[in-house]
């Protein structure tokens, strides 16, 4: 290194000539070498170095080959060479560009015998940057799982170490679950208590740096505290499956049914997450599972439901009429859960008939497994009522049917025409055959009619064949007409008609028998009432030449006539209910199929069926028994369920059955309206659907059982509301009108509700839209408003003149906003609003109405009173101000200054000013503010700040002026600016002892040398400069009475109104004013105060008035003491100018301009 070569020059060159080393002397030797250091910036540091030798060697330090400057060379240096030879740093200086203290150091010990060099020692500045290279991120884990948070600390020297804090508490890594390795925080088997805000802490000798906090969230998987259980309930009961679960975050709970969907409309998931099923049915049986899930896990628990349904009759046995020797079967279809046991009993007999029972009475009675009773070889004594009973653990039920044994009515049925004449169109001269195939017992006879007239057969072209076919040869046009086949016997008569047309047009081919559909199977009676019968049948597999399109049903009853009658046609399904029948009447039915080629043969005749009698005596019961049993039937109406906005499902249960229940009558109505009726003709039905209801309407519903004209008790009345929809019609009669007294900037909007049947619910509010468009068709103005549903008018304010507005109104229900009304336009002009018709009130009339209002009159009166009082106050203040200004006619302002003579007693260690001259021993005092205890010629300090600046009514008296003139020297306005302008004033003058002393606690702004208390007041800028903030100062204790304290105060600063305006004026006699204070910190007359003195800048106490600056009281450390004649002297007033201002001026307005 270069510096090693430099320091190895032989020291012997410096030995005095002829001198010789002494034996006891020794060359330097390093006994303590400096060590490497890493120090934080701004911290003190010491590089140790200890050397031995005789004479005592001198120690010097070198950094990177250059000699280190210490306080011995530069007292201001922050490096100090300690007596031991160690290098002490007051503070380590280290910046981005300048790093003066960092480097490789060696210490060199020298004496005349030589020198010794220590080992190298590096001084490095510790660094810890702010930004983490990787900050920890939020972590979410489930309890029991491991959690890892990663962190890379900021770059630093030495490399920072990593630690962690949770919620500002140091993480204890002694916990066996916690591991900190390579900046990673690893927690195994996390617990809920581990959650919190984690901060990664990077630490080295510079300090600590905290990363941004990261949150560790420890969630818990769902855990059931209460699980659903298996349940067995009765039908129509309500069942609850409970499911209570705990977890974090709070888990969601949902239910599912393993066998399908949950019962639609009959389940509810309650606030406690339990599942409630209402009106349970057998089909609701199954497994219900509670599924709980959150972000960290999922859990399931199940319970089964078994529904016991009381037995019900689903297929009621019907009354039958048969002939002796035949076989009859009574159906009795039942259902229930568990399936009920079915048995039969003849009324009045003690014999019970069960399924799979040994045949009784030669096997004529038997019961199948499905519950059907079959009686073979029916005898007359078998007539009577047969009772079917169904029983299970859930209950029991019974029904009965009547068997009548008499001559078979089918032997007396009228003839049946299997196939009758069809419509034909044939050419003249051809042969026409009209078929009529009949069957009956006895064999019926056949006759033909044309157009209602009997055909006699005297025409040789006409013949009747044995099979009943009617034939016409050599067809003529006169043969066209309607031909009817009449089949008659002792049992009755049947007819069938067809149209024959003779024309030259195209002839349609005749229908072949195989093209007709096959006859349906025998119709089965499924239900019977007093005036209706329900039939069902199976179609024939042979459809013919085309598909079957419909069915025709024919009926016969001896009570209704002696012929077959068509009671239903165009029947599309294989089941149909024939209505309009006579009560207590036996009917027979046949069914025909229809396709494009014609009708099929008739089906086999149905079993005779008797409609129910109007009176209960038709079944052998009396009125009292029917009324008593109906009165005991209790029908319980269940809560109705809304299916759609216009339909409701109504369900009920029957607590006690009765054989005298033909059905139920359901009454319903909108609340307060007339009752409406719907009949349920099947006594086994337990629900029905009401349709075509009003939307959003509350209905009353009740039900009662009936038997013919007898009716049972009403159930309780329930209320149900259909779901609401948005109104399907807009509000009616929407009108818009301008409003008086608003200069047409407000409009009134009124309307009528939509029609009640189209409101679709309760109107909760109305929405009013008012949209305006500007002249450019681009600017839009929106004034929208919402009012209560009971309000039918509103006022819209703040409309813009000259804007065309369109107003729309819509009704709102809970389902949403309905249809808007048609827009109503209104133009807001500067005068009146135009709604399609002129306003009836003119502008002048509106203004007149406003002026007559009491509020307007009171407002005008109040305003006048306020103006009058304000004017009076202004006049009073103006007069008072003028009166105050008149006192200033002979006043003037002056500023005494105090000089500081140099001498032994004038400061610390004889230094001029307030600091001593030996500042090198106190380098840390260089930036200190000077003391306020000023000493003047060994006497007490002079205080020039005892006058209260708030005392504005103080004046200078003649004695003060006289004494002032005696103490000052003659001053010339044209004098050199280099001459003294301030003089030292002898405070011990006898002329000043006559003044009385009054102590003031506050500080006057005209203090010249005292340091003022700190204020945050700005100062006026110098020429071309900017305002600066004022420095701080300290208050001066009030000393003993001096002549400056006895002088009256100057006039208020507020009178110096021309300070800022006169800075640019030249010096002139006419504009002369007494000098401003040497140091002023409170300037009420100017917006800015004087600039404070700058450190280390020499400034004269006699500053330029144009700059409004002050003299510093803190001399520079290198400032030399000045001679007494260099101290500033007080400017002396020109007596002529003074007298002129005192005697001739009405107002003293000093200028702020003076010669620099």
CSV table of N, CA and C in Angstrom, one decimal, residues 323-379:
chain,number,residue,atom,x,y,z
A,323,UNK,N,-127.7,-61.1,-12.0
A,323,UNK,CA,-128.7,-62.2,-12.1
A,323,UNK,C,-128.2,-63.4,-11.3
A,324,UNK,N,-129.1,-64.2,-10.9
A,324,UNK,CA,-128.7,-65.4,-10.2
A,324,UNK,C,-127.9,-66.3,-11.1
A,325,UNK,N,-126.9,-66.9,-10.4
A,325,UNK,CA,-126.0,-67.8,-11.1
A,325,UNK,C,-124.7,-67.1,-11.7
A,326,UNK,N,-124.7,-65.9,-11.7
A,326,UNK,CA,-123.6,-65.2,-12.2
A,326,UNK,C,-122.5,-65.0,-11.2
A,327,UNK,N,-121.3,-64.4,-11.6
A,327,UNK,CA,-120.2,-64.2,-10.7
A,327,UNK,C,-120.0,-62.7,-10.6
A,328,UNK,N,-119.9,-62.2,-9.4
A,328,UNK,CA,-119.7,-60.7,-9.1
A,328,UNK,C,-118.4,-60.6,-8.3
A,329,UNK,N,-117.8,-59.4,-8.6
A,329,UNK,CA,-116.5,-59.1,-7.8
A,329,UNK,C,-116.6,-57.7,-7.3
A,330,UNK,N,-116.3,-57.6,-6.0
A,330,UNK,CA,-116.3,-56.3,-5.4
A,330,UNK,C,-114.8,-55.9,-5.2
A,331,UNK,N,-114.4,-54.8,-5.7
A,331,UNK,CA,-113.1,-54.3,-5.5
A,331,UNK,C,-113.0,-53.5,-4.2
A,332,UNK,N,-111.8,-53.6,-3.6
A,332,UNK,CA,-111.6,-52.8,-2.4
A,332,UNK,C,-110.1,-52.5,-2.3
A,333,UNK,N,-109.7,-51.4,-3.0
A,333,UNK,CA,-108.2,-51.1,-3.0
A,333,UNK,C,-107.9,-50.2,-1.8
A,334,UNK,N,-106.8,-50.6,-1.1
A,334,UNK,CA,-106.5,-49.9,0.1
A,334,UNK,C,-105.0,-49.5,0.0
A,335,UNK,N,-104.6,-48.5,0.8
A,335,UNK,CA,-103.2,-48.2,0.9
A,335,UNK,C,-103.0,-47.7,2.4
A,336,UNK,N,-101.8,-47.7,2.7
A,336,UNK,CA,-101.4,-47.3,4.1
A,336,UNK,C,-99.9,-47.8,4.4
A,337,UNK,N,-99.4,-47.3,5.4
A,337,UNK,CA,-98.0,-47.7,5.8
A,337,UNK,C,-98.0,-47.9,7.3
A,338,UNK,N,-97.7,-49.1,7.7
A,338,UNK,CA,-97.5,-50.3,6.9
A,338,UNK,C,-98.8,-50.7,6.1
A,339,UNK,N,-98.7,-51.6,5.1
A,339,UNK,CA,-99.9,-51.9,4.3
A,339,UNK,C,-100.9,-52.6,5.2
A,340,UNK,N,-102.2,-52.1,5.2
A,340,UNK,CA,-103.2,-52.7,6.1
A,340,UNK,C,-103.7,-54.1,5.7
A,341,UNK,N,-104.2,-54.8,6.6
A,341,UNK,CA,-104.9,-56.1,6.4
A,341,UNK,C,-106.3,-55.8,6.0
A,342,UNK,N,-106.8,-56.5,4.9
A,342,UNK,CA,-108.2,-56.3,4.4
A,342,UNK,C,-109.0,-57.6,4.7
A,343,UNK,N,-110.2,-57.3,5.1
A,343,UNK,CA,-111.2,-58.4,5.3
A,343,UNK,C,-112.6,-57.9,5.0
A,344,UNK,N,-113.5,-58.9,4.7
A,344,UNK,CA,-114.8,-58.6,4.3
A,344,UNK,C,-115.8,-59.2,5.3
A,345,UNK,N,-117.0,-58.5,5.3
A,345,UNK,CA,-118.0,-59.0,6.2
A,345,UNK,C,-119.4,-58.6,5.6
A,346,UNK,N,-120.3,-59.5,5.5
A,346,UNK,CA,-121.7,-59.1,5.1
A,346,UNK,C,-122.4,-58.5,6.2
A,347,UNK,N,-123.1,-57.4,6.0
A,347,UNK,CA,-123.8,-56.7,7.0
A,347,UNK,C,-124.8,-57.6,7.7
A,348,UNK,N,-124.7,-57.7,9.0
A,348,UNK,CA,-125.6,-58.6,9.8
A,348,UNK,C,-125.1,-59.9,10.0
A,349,UNK,N,-123.9,-60.3,9.4
A,349,UNK,CA,-123.4,-61.6,9.5
A,349,UNK,C,-122.1,-61.5,10.4
A,350,UNK,N,-121.8,-62.6,11.1
A,350,UNK,CA,-120.6,-62.6,12.0
A,350,UNK,C,-119.4,-63.2,11.3
A,351,UNK,N,-119.6,-63.7,10.1
A,351,UNK,CA,-118.5,-64.3,9.4
A,351,UNK,C,-117.6,-63.3,8.8
A,352,UNK,N,-116.3,-63.5,9.0
A,352,UNK,CA,-115.3,-62.6,8.5
A,352,UNK,C,-114.6,-63.3,7.4
A,353,UNK,N,-114.4,-62.6,6.3
A,353,UNK,CA,-113.7,-63.2,5.1
A,353,UNK,C,-112.3,-62.6,5.0
A,354,UNK,N,-111.3,-63.4,5.1
A,354,UNK,CA,-109.9,-63.0,5.0
A,354,UNK,C,-109.2,-63.5,3.7
A,355,UNK,N,-108.2,-62.9,3.3
A,355,UNK,CA,-107.5,-63.4,2.2
A,355,UNK,C,-106.8,-64.8,2.6
A,356,UNK,N,-106.6,-65.6,1.6
A,356,UNK,CA,-106.0,-66.9,1.7
A,356,UNK,C,-106.7,-67.7,2.9
A,357,UNK,N,-108.0,-67.7,2.8
A,357,UNK,CA,-108.9,-68.4,3.7
A,357,UNK,C,-109.5,-69.5,3.0
A,358,UNK,N,-109.8,-70.6,3.8
A,358,UNK,CA,-110.4,-71.7,3.2
A,358,UNK,C,-111.8,-71.3,2.6
A,359,UNK,N,-112.1,-71.8,1.4
A,359,UNK,CA,-113.4,-71.4,0.8
A,359,UNK,C,-114.5,-71.9,1.7
A,360,UNK,N,-115.5,-71.0,1.8
A,360,UNK,CA,-116.7,-71.3,2.6
A,360,UNK,C,-117.9,-71.4,1.7
A,361,UNK,N,-118.9,-72.2,2.1
A,361,UNK,CA,-120.1,-72.4,1.3
A,361,UNK,C,-119.8,-72.9,-0.1
A,362,UNK,N,-119.1,-73.9,-0.2
A,362,UNK,CA,-118.8,-74.5,-1.5
A,362,UNK,C,-117.9,-73.6,-2.3
A,363,UNK,N,-117.1,-72.8,-1.6
A,363,UNK,CA,-116.2,-71.9,-2.3
A,363,UNK,C,-116.8,-70.8,-3.1
A,364,UNK,N,-118.0,-70.4,-2.8
A,364,UNK,CA,-118.6,-69.3,-3.5
A,364,UNK,C,-118.0,-67.9,-3.1
A,365,UNK,N,-117.5,-67.7,-1.9
A,365,UNK,CA,-116.9,-66.5,-1.4
A,365,UNK,C,-115.4,-66.6,-1.3
A,366,UNK,N,-114.7,-65.7,-1.8
A,366,UNK,CA,-113.2,-65.7,-1.6
A,366,UNK,C,-112.7,-64.2,-1.7
A,367,UNK,N,-111.6,-64.0,-0.9
A,367,UNK,CA,-110.9,-62.7,-0.9
A,367,UNK,C,-109.5,-62.9,-1.4
A,368,UNK,N,-109.2,-62.1,-2.4
A,368,UNK,CA,-107.8,-62.2,-3.0
A,368,UNK,C,-106.8,-61.4,-2.1
A,369,UNK,N,-105.5,-61.6,-2.5
A,369,UNK,CA,-104.5,-60.9,-1.7
A,369,UNK,C,-104.6,-59.3,-1.9
A,370,UNK,N,-105.2,-58.9,-3.0
A,370,UNK,CA,-105.4,-57.5,-3.2
A,370,UNK,C,-106.6,-57.0,-2.6
A,371,UNK,N,-107.4,-57.8,-1.9
A,371,UNK,CA,-108.6,-57.4,-1.2
A,371,UNK,C,-109.9,-57.4,-1.9
A,372,UNK,N,-109.9,-58.1,-3.1
A,372,UNK,CA,-111.2,-58.2,-3.9
A,372,UNK,C,-112.0,-59.4,-3.4
A,373,UNK,N,-113.3,-59.1,-3.2
A,373,UNK,CA,-114.3,-60.1,-2.8
A,373,UNK,C,-115.0,-60.6,-4.1
A,374,UNK,N,-114.9,-61.9,-4.3
A,374,UNK,CA,-115.5,-62.6,-5.4
A,374,UNK,C,-116.6,-63.5,-4.9
A,375,UNK,N,-117.8,-63.4,-5.5
A,375,UNK,CA,-119.0,-64.3,-5.2
A,375,UNK,C,-119.3,-65.0,-6.5
A,376,UNK,N,-119.2,-66.3,-6.5
A,376,UNK,CA,-119.6,-67.1,-7.7
A,376,UNK,C,-121.0,-67.7,-7.4
A,377,UNK,N,-121.7,-68.0,-8.6
A,377,UNK,CA,-123.0,-68.6,-8.5
A,377,UNK,C,-123.9,-67.8,-7.6
A,378,UNK,N,-124.1,-66.6,-7.9
A,378,UNK,CA,-124.8,-65.7,-7.0
A,378,UNK,C,-126.2,-66.2,-6.8
A,379,UNK,N,-126.7,-66.2,-5.6
A,379,UNK,CA,-128.1,-66.6,-5.2
A,379,UNK,C,-128.8,-65.3,-4.8
